[in-house]
Coordinates of C-alpha atoms and ligand atoms in Angstrom, one line a residue:
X23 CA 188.6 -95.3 3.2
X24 CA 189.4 -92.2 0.6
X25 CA 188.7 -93.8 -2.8
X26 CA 190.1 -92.0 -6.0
X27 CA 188.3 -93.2 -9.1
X28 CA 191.0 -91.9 -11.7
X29 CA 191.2 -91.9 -15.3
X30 CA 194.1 -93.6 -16.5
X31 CA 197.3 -95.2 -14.6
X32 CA 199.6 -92.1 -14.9
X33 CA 196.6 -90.2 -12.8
X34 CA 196.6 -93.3 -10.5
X35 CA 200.2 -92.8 -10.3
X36 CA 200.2 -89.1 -9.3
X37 CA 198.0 -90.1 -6.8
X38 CA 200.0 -92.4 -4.9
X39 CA 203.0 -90.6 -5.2
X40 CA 201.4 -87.6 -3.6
X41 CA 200.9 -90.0 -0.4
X42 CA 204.1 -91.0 -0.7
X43 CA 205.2 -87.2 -0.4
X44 CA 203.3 -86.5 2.6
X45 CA 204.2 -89.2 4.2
X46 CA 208.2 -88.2 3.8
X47 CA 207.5 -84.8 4.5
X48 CA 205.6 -85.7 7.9
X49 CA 208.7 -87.9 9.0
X50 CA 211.7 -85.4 8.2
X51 CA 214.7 -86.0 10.0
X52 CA 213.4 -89.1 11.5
X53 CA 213.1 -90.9 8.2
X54 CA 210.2 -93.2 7.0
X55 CA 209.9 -96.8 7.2
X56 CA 208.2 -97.6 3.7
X57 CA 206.4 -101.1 3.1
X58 CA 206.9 -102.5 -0.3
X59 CA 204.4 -104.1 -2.6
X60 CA 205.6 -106.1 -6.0
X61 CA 203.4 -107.0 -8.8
X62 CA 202.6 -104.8 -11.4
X63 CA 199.7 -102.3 -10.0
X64 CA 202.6 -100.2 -8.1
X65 CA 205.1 -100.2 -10.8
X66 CA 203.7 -96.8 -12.4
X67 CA 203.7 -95.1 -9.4
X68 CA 207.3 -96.2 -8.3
X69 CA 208.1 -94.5 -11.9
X70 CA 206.8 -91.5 -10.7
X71 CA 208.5 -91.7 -7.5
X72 CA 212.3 -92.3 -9.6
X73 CA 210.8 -89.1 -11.6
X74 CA 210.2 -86.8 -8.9
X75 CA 213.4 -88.1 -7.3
X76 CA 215.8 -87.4 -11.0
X77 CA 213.4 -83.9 -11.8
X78 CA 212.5 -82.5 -8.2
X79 CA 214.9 -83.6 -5.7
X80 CA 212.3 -85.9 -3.7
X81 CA 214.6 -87.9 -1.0
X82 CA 215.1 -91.3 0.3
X83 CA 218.0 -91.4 1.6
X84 CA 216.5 -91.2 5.4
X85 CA 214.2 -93.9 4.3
X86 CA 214.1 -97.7 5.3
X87 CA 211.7 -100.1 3.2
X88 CA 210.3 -104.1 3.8
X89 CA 209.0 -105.6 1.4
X90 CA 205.1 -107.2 2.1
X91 CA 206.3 -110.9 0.7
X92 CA 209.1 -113.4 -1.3
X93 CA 208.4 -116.3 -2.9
X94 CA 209.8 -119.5 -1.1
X95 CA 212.9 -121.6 -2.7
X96 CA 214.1 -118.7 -4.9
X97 CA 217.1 -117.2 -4.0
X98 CA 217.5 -113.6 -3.8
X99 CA 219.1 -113.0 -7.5
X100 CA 216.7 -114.8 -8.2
X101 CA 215.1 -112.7 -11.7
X102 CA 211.5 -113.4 -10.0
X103 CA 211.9 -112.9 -6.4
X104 CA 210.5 -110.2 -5.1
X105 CA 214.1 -109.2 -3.8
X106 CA 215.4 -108.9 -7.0
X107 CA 211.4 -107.0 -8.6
X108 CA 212.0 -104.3 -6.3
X109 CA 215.9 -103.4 -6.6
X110 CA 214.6 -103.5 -10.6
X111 CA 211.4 -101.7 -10.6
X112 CA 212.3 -99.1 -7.9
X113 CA 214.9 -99.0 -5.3
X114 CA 217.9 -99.5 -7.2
X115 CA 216.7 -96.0 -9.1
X116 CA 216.5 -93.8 -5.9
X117 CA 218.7 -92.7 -3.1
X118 CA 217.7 -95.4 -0.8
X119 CA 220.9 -97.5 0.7
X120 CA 220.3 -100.9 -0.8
X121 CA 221.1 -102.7 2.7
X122 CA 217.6 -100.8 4.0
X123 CA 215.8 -102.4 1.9
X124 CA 214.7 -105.7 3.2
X125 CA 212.6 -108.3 2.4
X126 CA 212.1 -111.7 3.5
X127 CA 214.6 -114.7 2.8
X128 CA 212.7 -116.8 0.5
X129 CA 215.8 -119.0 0.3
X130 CA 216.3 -119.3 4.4
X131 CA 216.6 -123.2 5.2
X132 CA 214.0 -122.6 8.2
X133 CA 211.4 -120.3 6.8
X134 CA 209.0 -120.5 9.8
X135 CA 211.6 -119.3 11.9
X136 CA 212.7 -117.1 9.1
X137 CA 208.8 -115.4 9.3
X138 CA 208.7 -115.1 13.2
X139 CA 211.9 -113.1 13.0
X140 CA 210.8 -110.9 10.2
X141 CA 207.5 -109.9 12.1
X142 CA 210.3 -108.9 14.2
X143 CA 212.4 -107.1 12.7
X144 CA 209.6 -105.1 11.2
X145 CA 208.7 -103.8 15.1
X146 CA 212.1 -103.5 16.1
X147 CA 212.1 -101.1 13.0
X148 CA 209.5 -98.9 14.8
X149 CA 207.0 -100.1 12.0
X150 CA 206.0 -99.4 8.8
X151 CA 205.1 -95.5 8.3
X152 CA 203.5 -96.6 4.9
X153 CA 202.7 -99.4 3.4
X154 CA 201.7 -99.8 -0.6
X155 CA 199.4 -102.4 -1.7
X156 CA 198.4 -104.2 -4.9
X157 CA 195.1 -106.5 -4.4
X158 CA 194.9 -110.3 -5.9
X159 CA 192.1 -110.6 -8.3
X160 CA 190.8 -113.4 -5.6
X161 CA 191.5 -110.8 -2.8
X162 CA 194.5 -111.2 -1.2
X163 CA 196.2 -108.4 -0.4
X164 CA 200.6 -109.7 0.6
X165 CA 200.1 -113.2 0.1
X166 CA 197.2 -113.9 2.3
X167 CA 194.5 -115.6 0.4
X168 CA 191.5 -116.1 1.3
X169 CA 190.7 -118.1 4.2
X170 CA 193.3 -116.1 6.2
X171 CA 192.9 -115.3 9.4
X172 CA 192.5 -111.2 9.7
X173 CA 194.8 -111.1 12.7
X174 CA 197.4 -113.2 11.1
X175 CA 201.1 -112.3 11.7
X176 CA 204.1 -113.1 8.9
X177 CA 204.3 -116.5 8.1
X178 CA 204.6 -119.7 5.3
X179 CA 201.4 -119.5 3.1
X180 CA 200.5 -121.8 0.2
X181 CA 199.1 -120.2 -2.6
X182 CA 195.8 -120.2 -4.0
X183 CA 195.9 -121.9 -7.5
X184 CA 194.1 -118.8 -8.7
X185 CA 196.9 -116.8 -7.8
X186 CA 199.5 -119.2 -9.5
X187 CA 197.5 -118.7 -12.8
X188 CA 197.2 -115.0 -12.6
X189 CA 201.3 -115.2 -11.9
X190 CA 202.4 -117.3 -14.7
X191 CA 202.6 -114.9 -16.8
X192 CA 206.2 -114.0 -15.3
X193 CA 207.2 -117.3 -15.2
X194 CA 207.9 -119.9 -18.6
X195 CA 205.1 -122.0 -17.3
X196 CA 202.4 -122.4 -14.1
X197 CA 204.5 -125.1 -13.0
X198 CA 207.6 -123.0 -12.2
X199 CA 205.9 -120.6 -9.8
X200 CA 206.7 -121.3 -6.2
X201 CA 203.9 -122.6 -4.5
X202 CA 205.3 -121.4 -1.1
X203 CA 205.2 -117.8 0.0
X204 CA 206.0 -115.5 3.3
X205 CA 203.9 -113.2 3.5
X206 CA 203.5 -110.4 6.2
X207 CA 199.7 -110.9 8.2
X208 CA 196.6 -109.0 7.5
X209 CA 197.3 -108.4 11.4
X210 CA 201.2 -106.9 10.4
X211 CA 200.2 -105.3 7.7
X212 CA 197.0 -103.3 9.4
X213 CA 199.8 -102.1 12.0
X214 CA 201.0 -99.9 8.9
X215 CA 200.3 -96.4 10.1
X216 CA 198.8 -95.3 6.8
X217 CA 197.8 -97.8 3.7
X218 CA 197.7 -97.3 -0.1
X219 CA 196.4 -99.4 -2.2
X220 CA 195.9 -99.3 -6.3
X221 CA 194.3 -101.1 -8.7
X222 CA 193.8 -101.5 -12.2
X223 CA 191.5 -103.3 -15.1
X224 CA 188.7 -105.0 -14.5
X225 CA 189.9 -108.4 -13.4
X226 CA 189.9 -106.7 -10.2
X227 CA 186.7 -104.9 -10.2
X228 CA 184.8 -108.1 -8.0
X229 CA 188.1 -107.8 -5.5
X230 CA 188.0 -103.8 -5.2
X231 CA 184.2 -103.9 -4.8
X232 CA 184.7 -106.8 -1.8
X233 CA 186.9 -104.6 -0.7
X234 CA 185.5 -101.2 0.2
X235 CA 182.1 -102.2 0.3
X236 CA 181.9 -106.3 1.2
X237 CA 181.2 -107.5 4.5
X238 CA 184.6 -108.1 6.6
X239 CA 185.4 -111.8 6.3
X240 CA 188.6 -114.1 5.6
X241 CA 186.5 -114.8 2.5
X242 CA 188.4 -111.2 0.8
X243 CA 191.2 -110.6 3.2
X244 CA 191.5 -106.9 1.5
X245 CA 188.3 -106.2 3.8
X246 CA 190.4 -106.4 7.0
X247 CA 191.3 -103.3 5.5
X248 CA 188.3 -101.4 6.5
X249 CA 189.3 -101.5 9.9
X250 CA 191.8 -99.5 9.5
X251 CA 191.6 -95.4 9.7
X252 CA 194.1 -94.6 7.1
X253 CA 193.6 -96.2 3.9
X254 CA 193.8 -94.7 0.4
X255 CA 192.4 -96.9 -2.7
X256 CA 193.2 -96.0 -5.9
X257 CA 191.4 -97.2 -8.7
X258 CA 191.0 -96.8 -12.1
X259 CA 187.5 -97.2 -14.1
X260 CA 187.5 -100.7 -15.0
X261 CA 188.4 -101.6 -11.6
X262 CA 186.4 -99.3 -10.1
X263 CA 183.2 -100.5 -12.3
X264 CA 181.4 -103.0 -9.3
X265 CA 181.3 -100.6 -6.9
X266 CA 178.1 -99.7 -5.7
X267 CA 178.6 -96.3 -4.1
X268 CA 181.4 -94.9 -6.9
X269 CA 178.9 -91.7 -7.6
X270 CA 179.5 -90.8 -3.6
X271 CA 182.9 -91.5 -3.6
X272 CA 183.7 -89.2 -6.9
X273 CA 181.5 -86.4 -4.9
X274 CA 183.5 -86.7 -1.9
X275 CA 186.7 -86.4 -3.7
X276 CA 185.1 -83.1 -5.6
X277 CA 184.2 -81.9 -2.1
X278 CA 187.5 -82.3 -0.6
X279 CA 189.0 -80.6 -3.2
X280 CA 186.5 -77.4 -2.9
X281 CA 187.1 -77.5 1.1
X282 CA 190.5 -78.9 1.1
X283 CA 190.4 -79.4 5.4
X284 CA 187.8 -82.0 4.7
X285 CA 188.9 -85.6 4.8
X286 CA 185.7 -87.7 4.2
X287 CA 187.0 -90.8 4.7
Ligands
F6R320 C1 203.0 -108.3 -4.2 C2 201.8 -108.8 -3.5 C3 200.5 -109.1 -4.2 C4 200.2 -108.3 -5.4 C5 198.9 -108.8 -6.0 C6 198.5 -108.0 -7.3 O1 204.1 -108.0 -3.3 O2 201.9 -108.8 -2.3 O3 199.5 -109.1 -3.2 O4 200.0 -106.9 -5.0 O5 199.0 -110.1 -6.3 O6 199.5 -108.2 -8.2 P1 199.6 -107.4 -9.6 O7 199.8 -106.0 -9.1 O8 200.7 -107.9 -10.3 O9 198.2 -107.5 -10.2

């Protein structure tokens, strides 16, 4: 895991968008299959995405993006699904056709069927090139909370009350968030070919710390991330404030930088 301690969210943002680059750069003609977070930990470095795109030229047009989750019984105008978040906050801004930008039917009448066939399409799709993640205060990275299996495929997931509290806050009360998700797997999403994940304050300073440095259990389903070779966090102080070993990661960072073929993981 390569784990950037940053000072403020516009750093964080830089950050992330630079993975971004290189991972549209790599593809080139082929295009890039981008996975999509929602929330609010992404949105400043989707602004520096649309920024790069309006002042530098930076391309999506050979891109194709799924989104990690929706929300159950809202339809897709819906001003809180994550169908509509995205178009808002990011794609709707770039050069990205809006018909590759898919996310999961929140409103289909059969949604277990609706989740088997997502998993689907996402493989048929050649998979995701990269995938951005926020992480739950709980945890949960998607929608799986804890308790969820770590080779778990797309499916219906009930969420975890904590996660209902933490967001109410985009809602009128806690009584009108959906209770009801799909949500890709920890198994889907660790078929992602590289990861990013970012993080901010320090109600998520016990879920980072699980996360890079907590043994691998279905307790914090972001630790099913440390099985995977490609994963950026990053973090800013607050969130970066339990964890154990930040000294050694800042040093590796500094190192890279000084011998820029390193990549100390
Ligand atoms: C969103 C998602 C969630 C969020 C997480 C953090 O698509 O899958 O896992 O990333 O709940 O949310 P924020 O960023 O709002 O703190």
């Amino acid at each position: 895991m390569e784990i950037h301690i940053v000072q403020n969210a516009e750093r964080g943002a830089e950050v992330v968008a630079d993975v971004f680059v290189r991972t549209l750069q790599e593809a080139g003609e082929s295009g890039t299959v981008l996975g999509l977070a929602t929330g609010s930990s992404p949105v400043p470095a989707y602004a520096e995405l649309i920024r790069r795109h309006r002042e530098e030229g930076l391309s999506f047009a050979r891109s194709r993006a799924f989104l990690l989750d929706e929300y159950i019984g809202l339809p897709a105008g819906h001003e809180q699904s994550y169908h509509h978040f995205i178009r808002e906050n990011f794609t709707s801004h770039i050069d990205i056709d809006d018909a590759a930008v898919v996310s999961p039917d929140g409103a289909s009448a059969d949604p277990v069927s609706e989740a088997a066939s997502y998993d689907r399409r996402l493989r048929e799709a050649g998979g995701v090139d990269l995938q951005i993640l926020g992480i739950g205060s709980n945890g949960h990275i998607a929608f799986n909370e804890p308790g969820s299996s770590l080779g778990s495929r797309t499916r219906v997931i009930g969420l975890a009350r904590s996660t209902i509290e933490d967001n109410a806050r985009y809602f009128d009360t806690a009584d009108d968030v959906p209770v009801r998700a799909l949500s890709q797997g920890l198994g889907t999403i660790l078929e992602a070919r590289r990861i990013v994940l970012t993080a901010t304050g320090a109600g998520k300073a016990e879920a980072v710390a699980q996360l890079a440095e907590g043994a691998i259990s279905a307790r914090w389903p972001a630790t099913a991330l440390q099985m995977h070779p490609d994963v950026t966090v990053v973090v800013d102080e607050a969130a970066a404030s339990k964890l154990e070993l930040a000294d050694y990661y800042r040093y590796s960072r500094r190192l890279e930088a000084e011998h820029p073929l390193l990549a100390l993981g």
